[in-house]
């Protein structure tokens, strides 16, 4: 698929541009849908300048429409129009409307996030529902949501986003190609492989109607293994992480999906989870600039569509105030000093550090601090009312809302220039090949032979924390000609996410870390890391174990007592 210029650049060809002004934009912000006999579509203005077009439209939106553009909530239900009685009740409590489509229309929404929850997801606590099941279901849901948005007077399509980081934070798993984790790609240290993998992932998301991904993670890990970001990060070296982040951004956005780098100004040097409390960044400003900001600068240079503000207490800039609510962080540092001109989105506003204020007050404070999109407010109706009341009272200047809406609309105009892929790309051969290449590049031997078979004779795979990965590895070993047994044989021990030294097997000849590699410090025998438990990673691991491939990876984080690789 043809590439697209970086989103910070202004394009002059509109394939599916939005209307500069649609006559139906009313003073009251009414939401009368288009007649059913005439399906709602976005007006086309060929050859328009996205930024100019966005500015003209934003200046003419009503207060209600401006407020709607900055909101990106979730909704209950797997379909835009037909949901269960339980989802109806939950939607009414959250937003005062019955279905996702009705919520879009009632609030003139600018965006919606699709969510899911699983036991091994460190971000699961903020996801109050699950509305993704399969690619076909997601495509139908996004289509219904866009129909609802385009039936409104302004006919502005939605930003539909999700957290598809791959690795532990992955919303859509079934029927989709799964890339290895960021840390696995960081171990491979090949930006071309990373860009190709993320381009393939972006094509799949775009085919499903998702045009915004809350990825990649741009956090640089600190020295403490207990950090909460873990394998979501590309590693601990700011320059290597920067290269990987830039590659991921380019790959994703060339497929027509806006990338979002997070969590500004950097969550990697923390041991506290911002979902539950406010982490503190104790670095002085010089250390922050050298150790945390480079990947965000690289993302900006790659034309990233959005930067997510983190719920982080940056002591060197604005002590005691979450960065997501700090104008000193978002305006003085990000906008003025770093020169970022794109969209800023909050981290989820239903996380503990943001809930020190009511939903309406938090929404107003977040916009005044410099955010353009408010993600997952804990009460959509309260957030909407808080913003609208603040605009009408003058506390929240309308010019600030127009500024935010202009950035959001400009992003939408530019995304609309990229043709949407066919559903046939989903779970296709090209995506699988890109994922396999990324997984293979990152496998690291910390201790043991660097060529030839690492296991011979019968092989027994055991697992702590990932029975699915165990099954994939057994199948891949059998396909490679290995004799896989359930008793006896040479033991290969897989150590999954969240597991530690107590989960090691003293009888294992080979131990493999499927997440961060720190657990290997206490292991014996041959030591490897895949940094990921995806099917592609298990296939690549099988090739190394039977000697069909070498392990070229180099640890992207220091592991006490072990070299970065035994195969330098």
Coordinates of C-alpha atoms in Angstrom, one line a residue:
X1 CA 0.0 0.0 0.0
X2 CA 1.3 3.4 -0.9
X3 CA 2.7 5.5 1.9
X4 CA 1.4 8.9 3.2
X5 CA 3.3 12.0 4.2
X6 CA 3.9 12.4 7.9
X7 CA 0.9 13.8 9.6
X8 CA 2.6 17.0 10.6
X9 CA 3.0 17.9 6.9
X10 CA 0.1 19.6 5.0
X11 CA -1.2 17.5 2.1
X12 CA -3.1 19.0 -0.8
X13 CA -5.0 16.0 -2.1
X14 CA -8.2 14.9 -0.3
X15 CA -9.5 11.5 -1.0
X16 CA -12.2 11.6 1.6
X17 CA -12.0 15.1 3.1
X18 CA -14.5 16.6 5.5
X19 CA -16.8 19.5 4.8
X20 CA -15.4 23.0 5.4
X21 CA -18.9 24.0 6.5
X22 CA -22.1 22.1 6.3
X23 CA -25.2 24.1 6.2
X24 CA -26.8 21.9 8.9
X25 CA -24.4 23.2 11.6
X26 CA -27.0 24.8 13.9
X27 CA -26.7 27.3 16.7
X28 CA -28.3 24.8 19.1
X29 CA -26.1 21.8 18.1
X30 CA -29.1 19.7 17.2
X31 CA -28.4 16.2 16.0
X32 CA -31.1 15.3 13.5
X33 CA -29.9 12.3 11.4
X34 CA -29.9 12.3 7.7
X35 CA -32.8 10.6 6.0
X36 CA -32.4 6.8 5.9
X37 CA -32.9 6.8 2.2
X38 CA -29.8 8.9 1.8
X39 CA -26.9 7.3 3.8
X40 CA -24.9 10.0 5.5
X41 CA -21.5 10.7 4.0
X42 CA -18.7 13.1 4.6
X43 CA -18.7 16.0 2.0
X44 CA -15.7 15.9 -0.3
X45 CA -13.6 18.9 -1.0
X46 CA -10.9 17.9 -3.5
X47 CA -7.6 19.6 -3.3
X48 CA -8.2 21.3 0.0
X49 CA -5.6 22.2 2.6
X50 CA -6.4 20.1 5.7
X51 CA -5.3 22.7 8.2
X52 CA -7.1 25.6 6.5
X53 CA -10.2 23.5 6.0
X54 CA -10.1 22.4 9.7
X55 CA -9.7 26.0 11.0
X56 CA -12.7 27.2 8.9
X57 CA -14.9 24.5 10.2
X58 CA -13.8 24.7 13.8
X59 CA -14.6 28.5 13.8
X60 CA -18.2 27.8 12.9
X61 CA -19.0 24.9 15.2
X62 CA -21.4 25.5 18.0
X63 CA -20.4 25.3 21.7
X64 CA -22.0 21.9 21.9
X65 CA -20.1 20.6 18.8
X66 CA -16.8 22.0 20.1
X67 CA -17.2 20.3 23.4
X68 CA -18.1 17.0 21.7
X69 CA -15.0 17.1 19.5
X70 CA -12.6 17.0 22.5
X71 CA -14.3 14.0 24.2
X72 CA -13.3 10.4 23.6
X73 CA -15.3 8.1 25.9
X74 CA -15.9 4.4 25.7
X75 CA -19.4 2.9 25.4
X76 CA -21.0 -0.4 26.4
X77 CA -22.1 -2.8 23.7
X78 CA -20.5 -4.7 20.8
X79 CA -22.8 -3.1 18.2
X80 CA -23.5 0.6 17.5
X81 CA -27.3 0.2 17.6
X82 CA -28.2 -3.1 19.1
X83 CA -27.0 -3.9 22.6
X84 CA -28.0 -6.0 25.6
X85 CA -30.2 -4.7 28.3
X86 CA -27.2 -4.6 30.6
X87 CA -25.3 -2.4 28.2
X88 CA -28.4 -0.2 27.8
X89 CA -28.4 0.3 31.6
X90 CA -24.7 0.9 31.8
X91 CA -24.8 3.4 28.9
X92 CA -27.6 5.4 30.5
X93 CA -25.7 5.6 33.8
X94 CA -22.5 6.7 32.0
X95 CA -23.9 8.9 29.3
X96 CA -27.7 9.2 29.6
X97 CA -28.2 7.3 26.3
X98 CA -29.0 3.7 25.4
X99 CA -26.6 2.7 22.6
X100 CA -23.1 3.7 21.4
X101 CA -24.7 5.4 18.3
X102 CA -27.1 7.4 20.5
X103 CA -24.1 8.5 22.6
X104 CA -22.2 9.7 19.6
X105 CA -25.3 11.7 18.4
X106 CA -26.2 13.1 21.8
X107 CA -22.8 14.6 22.5
X108 CA -21.6 15.3 18.9
X109 CA -18.6 13.1 19.8
X110 CA -15.2 13.6 18.2
X111 CA -14.0 10.2 19.1
X112 CA -14.7 6.8 20.7
X113 CA -12.2 4.3 22.2
X114 CA -12.8 0.6 21.9
X115 CA -11.8 -1.4 25.0
X116 CA -11.4 -4.9 26.4
X117 CA -10.1 -6.4 29.6
X118 CA -8.0 -9.5 30.4
X119 CA -6.5 -10.9 33.5
X120 CA -2.8 -10.4 32.4
X121 CA -3.4 -6.8 31.2
X122 CA -1.8 -4.2 33.5
X123 CA -4.1 -1.6 32.3
X124 CA -7.3 -3.6 32.7
X125 CA -8.6 -1.6 35.7
X126 CA -9.7 1.4 33.6
X127 CA -11.7 -0.7 31.1
X128 CA -15.2 -1.1 32.4
X129 CA -16.4 -3.2 29.5
X130 CA -15.3 -5.2 26.6
X131 CA -16.6 -4.4 23.1
X132 CA -14.2 -6.2 20.8
X133 CA -14.7 -9.8 19.9
X134 CA -13.5 -10.4 16.3
X135 CA -12.4 -8.4 13.3
X136 CA -15.8 -8.7 11.6
X137 CA -17.6 -7.5 14.7
X138 CA -15.2 -4.6 15.2
X139 CA -15.6 -3.5 11.6
X140 CA -19.4 -3.6 11.9
X141 CA -19.2 -1.6 15.2
X142 CA -16.9 1.1 13.8
X143 CA -19.0 1.4 10.6
X144 CA -22.1 1.9 12.8
X145 CA -20.3 4.5 14.9
X146 CA -19.2 6.4 11.8
X147 CA -22.7 6.4 10.3
X148 CA -23.9 7.9 13.5
X149 CA -21.3 10.7 13.5
X150 CA -21.8 11.5 9.8
X151 CA -25.6 11.8 10.4
X152 CA -24.9 14.8 12.5
X153 CA -25.1 18.3 11.0
X154 CA -21.3 18.8 10.8
X155 CA -20.8 15.4 9.2
X156 CA -17.4 15.1 10.9
X157 CA -16.1 11.5 11.1
X158 CA -14.9 10.0 14.4
X159 CA -11.5 9.2 15.6
X160 CA -11.9 5.6 16.6
X161 CA -9.0 4.4 18.7
X162 CA -7.8 1.5 20.8
X163 CA -4.8 0.4 22.8
X164 CA -3.1 -2.0 20.4
X165 CA 0.5 -1.9 21.7
X166 CA 1.0 -5.6 21.2
X167 CA 2.5 -7.6 24.0
X168 CA 0.6 -7.3 27.3
X169 CA -1.5 -4.3 26.3
X170 CA -3.5 -5.6 23.2
X171 CA -7.2 -5.1 22.9
X172 CA -7.9 -7.1 19.7
X173 CA -6.3 -10.5 19.7
X174 CA -8.4 -13.1 18.0
X175 CA -8.2 -13.2 14.2
X176 CA -5.5 -10.5 14.0
X177 CA -1.7 -10.8 13.4
X178 CA 0.0 -10.2 16.7
X179 CA 3.3 -8.4 16.6
X180 CA 6.0 -9.1 19.2
X181 CA 6.2 -6.7 22.1
X182 CA 8.0 -3.4 21.9
X183 CA 10.9 -4.8 23.9
X184 CA 11.3 -7.7 21.4
X185 CA 11.6 -5.2 18.6
X186 CA 14.0 -3.1 20.7
X187 CA 16.1 -6.2 21.1
X188 CA 16.2 -6.6 17.3
X189 CA 17.3 -3.0 17.0
X190 CA 16.4 -2.9 13.3
X191 CA 14.2 0.1 12.4
X192 CA 13.4 -1.3 9.0
X193 CA 12.0 -4.4 10.6
X194 CA 10.1 -2.4 13.2
X195 CA 8.6 0.0 10.6
X196 CA 7.5 -2.9 8.4
X197 CA 5.9 -4.7 11.3
X198 CA 3.9 -1.6 12.4
X199 CA 2.9 -0.8 8.9
X200 CA 1.4 -4.3 8.6
X201 CA -0.4 -3.8 12.0
X202 CA -1.7 -0.4 10.9
X203 CA -3.1 -1.8 7.7
X204 CA -5.1 -4.4 9.7
X205 CA -6.4 -1.7 12.1
X206 CA -7.4 0.6 9.3
X207 CA -9.3 -2.2 7.5
X208 CA -11.3 -2.6 10.7
X209 CA -12.2 1.1 10.8
X210 CA -9.8 2.0 13.6
X211 CA -7.9 5.2 12.6
X212 CA -6.1 5.9 15.9
X213 CA -3.8 3.6 18.0
X214 CA -2.7 4.5 21.5
X215 CA 0.8 3.2 20.7
X216 CA 3.7 3.0 20.6
X217 CA 5.0 3.4 24.1
X218 CA 7.8 5.9 24.1
X219 CA 8.9 5.4 27.7
X220 CA 12.6 4.8 28.4
X221 CA 13.1 2.3 31.2
X222 CA 15.1 3.2 34.3
X223 CA 17.6 1.0 36.1
X224 CA 15.1 -0.6 38.4
X225 CA 13.7 -3.9 37.2
X226 CA 10.5 -3.2 39.2
X227 CA 9.4 -0.5 36.8
X228 CA 5.7 -0.8 35.8
X229 CA 6.1 -0.3 32.0
X230 CA 8.2 -3.4 31.4
X231 CA 8.1 -4.9 28.0
X232 CA 5.8 -2.2 26.7
X233 CA 9.0 -0.2 26.3
X234 CA 11.5 -0.6 23.6
X235 CA 14.3 -0.5 26.2
X236 CA 16.5 1.6 28.5
X237 CA 18.8 3.4 26.0
X238 CA 17.2 6.7 25.0
X239 CA 18.8 6.8 21.6
X240 CA 17.9 3.2 20.7
X241 CA 14.4 3.7 21.9
X242 CA 14.1 6.9 19.9
X243 CA 15.0 5.1 16.7
X244 CA 12.4 2.4 17.4
X245 CA 9.7 4.8 18.3
X246 CA 10.3 6.8 15.1
X247 CA 10.1 3.7 13.0
X248 CA 6.9 2.5 14.7
X249 CA 5.3 5.9 14.1
X250 CA 6.2 6.0 10.5
X251 CA 5.0 2.4 9.9
X252 CA 1.7 2.9 11.6
X253 CA 0.9 6.3 10.0
X254 CA 1.8 5.2 6.5
X255 CA -1.1 2.8 6.8
X256 CA -3.5 5.6 7.7
X257 CA -3.6 5.1 11.4
X258 CA -2.6 7.9 13.8
X259 CA 0.1 6.9 16.3
X260 CA 0.0 8.1 19.9
X261 CA 3.3 8.1 21.8
X262 CA 3.0 7.9 25.6
X263 CA 3.3 8.7 28.5
X264 CA 4.7 12.2 28.3
X265 CA 7.2 13.2 29.7
X266 CA 8.1 9.6 30.5
X267 CA 6.8 6.8 32.7
X268 CA 9.9 4.5 32.5
X269 CA 11.7 5.7 35.6
X270 CA 8.9 4.9 37.9
X271 CA 7.9 1.9 40.1
X272 CA 4.4 3.2 40.9
X273 CA 1.5 2.4 38.5
X274 CA -0.3 5.6 37.5
X275 CA -3.6 3.7 37.2
X276 CA -3.6 3.4 41.0
X277 CA -1.7 6.4 42.4
X278 CA 0.5 9.3 41.2
X279 CA 4.1 8.3 40.3
X280 CA 6.8 10.7 41.0
X281 CA 9.6 11.6 38.6
X282 CA 12.6 12.7 40.7
X283 CA 15.0 13.4 37.8
X284 CA 16.3 16.9 37.5
X285 CA 15.4 18.7 34.3
X286 CA 18.7 17.9 32.6
X287 CA 18.3 14.2 33.3
X288 CA 14.7 14.3 32.1
X289 CA 15.8 16.0 28.9
X290 CA 18.6 13.5 28.3
X291 CA 16.9 10.3 29.5
X292 CA 13.2 10.6 28.9
X293 CA 12.4 13.2 26.2
X294 CA 14.4 11.9 23.2
X295 CA 11.8 9.4 22.0
X296 CA 9.1 12.0 22.1
X297 CA 11.3 14.3 20.1
X298 CA 11.9 11.5 17.6
X299 CA 8.2 10.8 17.4
X300 CA 7.6 14.5 16.7
X301 CA 10.2 14.4 13.9
X302 CA 8.4 11.4 12.4
X303 CA 5.2 13.4 12.3
X304 CA 3.3 11.7 15.1
X305 CA -0.4 12.4 15.3
X306 CA -0.8 12.5 19.0
X307 CA 1.2 12.7 22.3
X308 CA -0.4 11.3 25.4
X309 CA 0.1 13.2 28.6
X310 CA 0.9 11.0 31.6
X311 CA -0.5 11.2 35.1
X312 CA 3.0 11.8 36.5
X313 CA 4.3 14.2 39.2
X314 CA 7.3 15.8 37.5
X315 CA 9.1 17.3 40.5
X316 CA 11.6 19.3 38.4
X317 CA 8.8 21.2 36.6
X318 CA 5.5 21.3 38.5
X319 CA 5.7 19.5 41.8
X320 CA 2.6 17.8 43.1
X321 CA 0.6 18.4 39.8
X322 CA 0.0 15.5 37.4
X323 CA 1.7 16.3 34.1
X324 CA -1.7 15.7 32.5
X325 CA -3.0 18.7 34.3
X326 CA 0.1 20.9 34.2
X327 CA 0.4 23.8 31.7
X328 CA 4.1 24.0 32.7
X329 CA 4.6 20.5 31.3
X330 CA 2.2 20.6 28.4
X331 CA 2.4 24.2 27.2
X332 CA 5.7 25.5 28.5
X333 CA 7.7 22.3 27.9
X334 CA 5.9 20.3 25.1
X335 CA 4.4 23.1 23.1
X336 CA 6.9 26.0 23.6
X337 CA 10.2 24.4 24.3
X338 CA 9.9 21.3 22.1
X339 CA 7.7 22.9 19.5
X340 CA 5.1 20.2 19.3
X341 CA 2.0 21.4 17.3
X342 CA -0.1 18.2 17.1
X343 CA -2.8 16.8 19.2
X344 CA -2.3 16.2 22.9
X345 CA -4.6 13.5 24.5
X346 CA -4.9 12.8 28.2
X347 CA -4.2 9.4 29.6
X348 CA -7.5 7.8 30.8
X349 CA -9.4 10.2 33.1
X350 CA -10.8 7.4 35.1
X351 CA -7.4 6.6 36.6
X352 CA -6.8 7.5 40.2
X353 CA -4.6 10.6 39.8
X354 CA -7.3 12.3 37.6
X355 CA -10.1 11.4 40.0
X356 CA -9.0 13.8 42.7
X357 CA -11.4 16.2 40.9
X358 CA -15.0 15.6 39.8
X359 CA -15.4 14.5 36.2
X360 CA -16.6 18.0 35.1
X361 CA -13.8 19.8 36.9
X362 CA -11.1 17.4 35.7
X363 CA -12.3 17.9 32.1
X364 CA -12.0 21.7 32.4
X365 CA -8.7 21.6 34.1
X366 CA -7.3 19.2 31.5
X367 CA -8.2 21.4 28.6
X368 CA -6.9 24.5 30.2
X369 CA -3.6 22.7 30.9
X370 CA -3.1 22.0 27.2
X371 CA -4.8 18.7 26.3
X372 CA -6.9 18.6 23.2
X373 CA -8.7 15.3 23.7
X374 CA -10.1 14.0 27.0
X375 CA -9.8 10.2 27.1
X376 CA -12.3 8.0 29.0
X377 CA -13.9 10.5 31.4
X378 CA -15.4 8.6 34.4
X379 CA -18.8 10.2 33.6
X380 CA -19.4 11.4 30.1
X381 CA -22.5 13.4 31.0
X382 CA -20.7 15.2 33.8
X383 CA -17.6 15.9 31.7
X384 CA -19.7 17.3 28.9
X385 CA -21.7 19.6 31.3
X386 CA -18.6 20.8 33.0
X387 CA -17.0 21.8 29.7
X388 CA -20.1 23.4 28.3
X389 CA -20.8 25.4 31.5
X390 CA -17.2 26.6 31.6
X391 CA -17.3 27.8 28.0
X392 CA -20.6 29.6 28.6
X393 CA -19.3 31.3 31.8
X394 CA -16.1 32.3 30.2
X395 CA -13.8 30.3 32.5
X396 CA -12.9 28.1 29.5
X397 CA -12.3 30.5 26.6
X398 CA -14.0 29.5 23.4
X399 CA -10.8 30.3 21.5
X400 CA -9.1 27.5 23.5
X401 CA -11.9 25.1 22.4
X402 CA -11.6 26.2 18.8
X403 CA -7.8 25.7 19.0
X404 CA -8.3 22.1 20.2
X405 CA -11.0 21.3 17.7
X406 CA -8.8 22.7 14.9
X407 CA -6.0 20.3 15.8
X408 CA -8.4 17.4 16.0
X409 CA -10.1 18.2 12.7
X410 CA -6.8 18.7 10.9
X411 CA -5.7 15.2 12.1
X412 CA -9.0 13.8 10.8
X413 CA -8.6 15.5 7.4
X414 CA -5.1 14.1 7.0
X415 CA -6.1 10.6 8.0
X416 CA -8.9 10.6 5.5
X417 CA -6.5 11.0 2.7
X418 CA -5.3 7.4 3.0
X419 CA -7.5 4.8 1.3
X420 CA -8.9 2.2 3.6
X421 CA -7.5 -1.3 3.1
X422 CA -9.8 -4.3 2.3
X423 CA -10.6 -6.7 5.0
X424 CA -8.5 -9.3 3.2
X425 CA -5.4 -7.8 4.7
X426 CA -6.5 -8.9 8.2
X427 CA -4.5 -11.9 9.5
X428 CA -3.0 -12.1 6.0
X429 CA 0.4 -13.6 4.9
X430 CA 2.1 -10.2 4.6
X431 CA 1.3 -9.3 8.2
X432 CA 2.3 -12.7 9.5
X433 CA 5.7 -12.4 7.7
X434 CA 6.3 -9.0 9.2
X435 CA 5.5 -10.2 12.7
X436 CA 7.7 -13.2 12.3
X437 CA 10.6 -11.1 11.1
X438 CA 10.2 -8.8 14.1
X439 CA 10.1 -11.7 16.5
X440 CA 13.1 -13.5 15.0
X441 CA 15.2 -10.3 15.1
X442 CA 14.8 -9.9 18.8
X443 CA 15.5 -13.4 20.2
X444 CA 18.5 -13.2 22.5
X445 CA 20.9 -15.8 23.9
X446 CA 22.2 -14.7 27.2
X447 CA 24.0 -17.9 28.0
X448 CA 24.6 -20.9 25.8
X449 CA 25.7 -21.8 22.2
X450 CA 25.2 -19.2 19.5
X451 CA 24.7 -21.7 16.6
X452 CA 23.5 -25.2 16.2
X453 CA 20.7 -26.9 18.0
X454 CA 20.1 -25.9 21.6
X455 CA 18.1 -29.0 22.3
X456 CA 18.4 -32.5 20.9
X457 CA 16.3 -35.6 21.3
X458 CA 12.9 -35.5 22.9
X459 CA 11.9 -32.0 24.1
X460 CA 9.5 -31.2 27.0
X461 CA 8.0 -27.7 27.2
X462 CA 6.9 -26.5 30.6
X463 CA 5.4 -23.1 31.4
X464 CA 4.8 -20.6 34.2
X465 CA 2.2 -18.1 33.2
X466 CA 1.5 -18.8 29.5
X467 CA -0.1 -22.1 28.5
X468 CA -1.1 -20.6 25.2
X469 CA 2.5 -19.8 24.4
X470 CA 3.5 -23.3 25.5
X471 CA 1.0 -24.8 23.0
X472 CA 2.3 -22.6 20.2
X473 CA 5.9 -23.5 20.9
X474 CA 5.1 -27.2 21.0
X475 CA 3.3 -27.0 17.6
X476 CA 6.2 -25.0 16.1
X477 CA 8.8 -27.5 17.4
X478 CA 6.8 -30.4 16.0
X479 CA 6.6 -28.6 12.6
X480 CA 10.4 -28.2 12.8
X481 CA 10.8 -31.9 13.2
X482 CA 11.4 -32.0 17.0
X483 CA 10.1 -34.9 19.1
X484 CA 7.9 -33.1 21.7
X485 CA 7.0 -35.2 24.7
X486 CA 5.1 -34.6 28.0
X487 CA 7.3 -36.6 30.2
X488 CA 11.1 -36.9 30.3
X489 CA 13.2 -35.3 27.6
X490 CA 15.1 -32.0 27.6
X491 CA 13.1 -29.4 29.5
X492 CA 12.5 -26.0 28.0
X493 CA 10.9 -23.7 30.6
X494 CA 8.9 -20.7 29.6
X495 CA 8.6 -17.9 32.1
X496 CA 5.6 -15.6 31.4
X497 CA 4.5 -12.1 32.4
X498 CA 4.5 -11.3 36.1
X499 CA 6.4 -14.4 37.1
X500 CA 9.6 -14.5 39.1
X501 CA 12.5 -16.6 40.4
X502 CA 10.1 -18.9 42.3
X503 CA 8.6 -20.0 39.0
X504 CA 12.0 -21.2 37.6
X505 CA 12.5 -24.9 37.1
X506 CA 15.7 -26.4 38.5
X507 CA 15.5 -29.2 36.0
X508 CA 15.3 -27.0 32.9
X509 CA 18.1 -27.2 30.5
X510 CA 16.8 -24.1 28.7
X511 CA 14.9 -21.2 30.3
X512 CA 13.2 -18.6 28.2
X513 CA 11.9 -15.2 29.4
X514 CA 8.7 -14.4 27.5
X515 CA 8.5 -10.9 29.1
X516 CA 11.3 -8.8 30.6
X517 CA 14.5 -10.8 31.0
X518 CA 15.3 -9.9 34.6
X519 CA 14.1 -13.3 35.9
X520 CA 17.0 -15.0 34.0
X521 CA 19.5 -13.6 36.6
X522 CA 18.5 -16.6 38.9
X523 CA 18.2 -19.3 36.3
X524 CA 20.7 -22.0 35.3
X525 CA 21.6 -23.6 32.0
X526 CA 21.0 -22.1 28.6
X527 CA 19.2 -18.7 28.9
X528 CA 17.1 -17.0 26.2
X529 CA 14.6 -14.2 25.9
X530 CA 11.9 -13.6 23.4
X531 CA 10.4 -10.7 25.4
X532 CA 7.0 -11.7 24.0
X533 CA 4.6 -14.6 24.1
X534 CA 3.1 -14.1 20.6
X535 CA 2.7 -17.0 18.2
X536 CA 5.3 -15.4 15.9
X537 CA 7.8 -15.3 18.8
X538 CA 7.2 -19.0 19.6
X539 CA 7.7 -19.9 16.0
X540 CA 11.0 -17.9 15.9
X541 CA 12.1 -19.5 19.2
X542 CA 11.5 -23.0 17.8
X543 CA 13.8 -22.2 14.9
X544 CA 16.5 -21.2 17.3
X545 CA 16.1 -24.2 19.6
X546 CA 16.4 -26.7 16.7
X547 CA 19.3 -24.9 15.1
X548 CA 17.5 -23.6 12.0
X549 CA 18.2 -20.0 12.9
X550 CA 20.5 -18.0 15.0
X551 CA 19.4 -15.6 17.8
X552 CA 20.6 -12.1 16.7
X553 CA 19.0 -10.1 19.5
X554 CA 20.7 -8.0 22.1
X555 CA 19.1 -7.2 25.4
X556 CA 17.5 -3.7 25.3
X557 CA 17.8 -3.6 29.2
X558 CA 20.7 -4.4 31.4
X559 CA 20.4 -7.6 33.4
X560 CA 22.6 -7.9 36.4
X561 CA 25.1 -10.7 36.1
X562 CA 24.4 -11.4 32.5
X563 CA 25.9 -10.0 29.2
X564 CA 23.6 -8.2 26.8
X565 CA 24.1 -11.2 24.6
X566 CA 26.4 -14.2 24.6
X567 CA 26.5 -14.0 20.8
X568 CA 28.3 -10.6 20.2

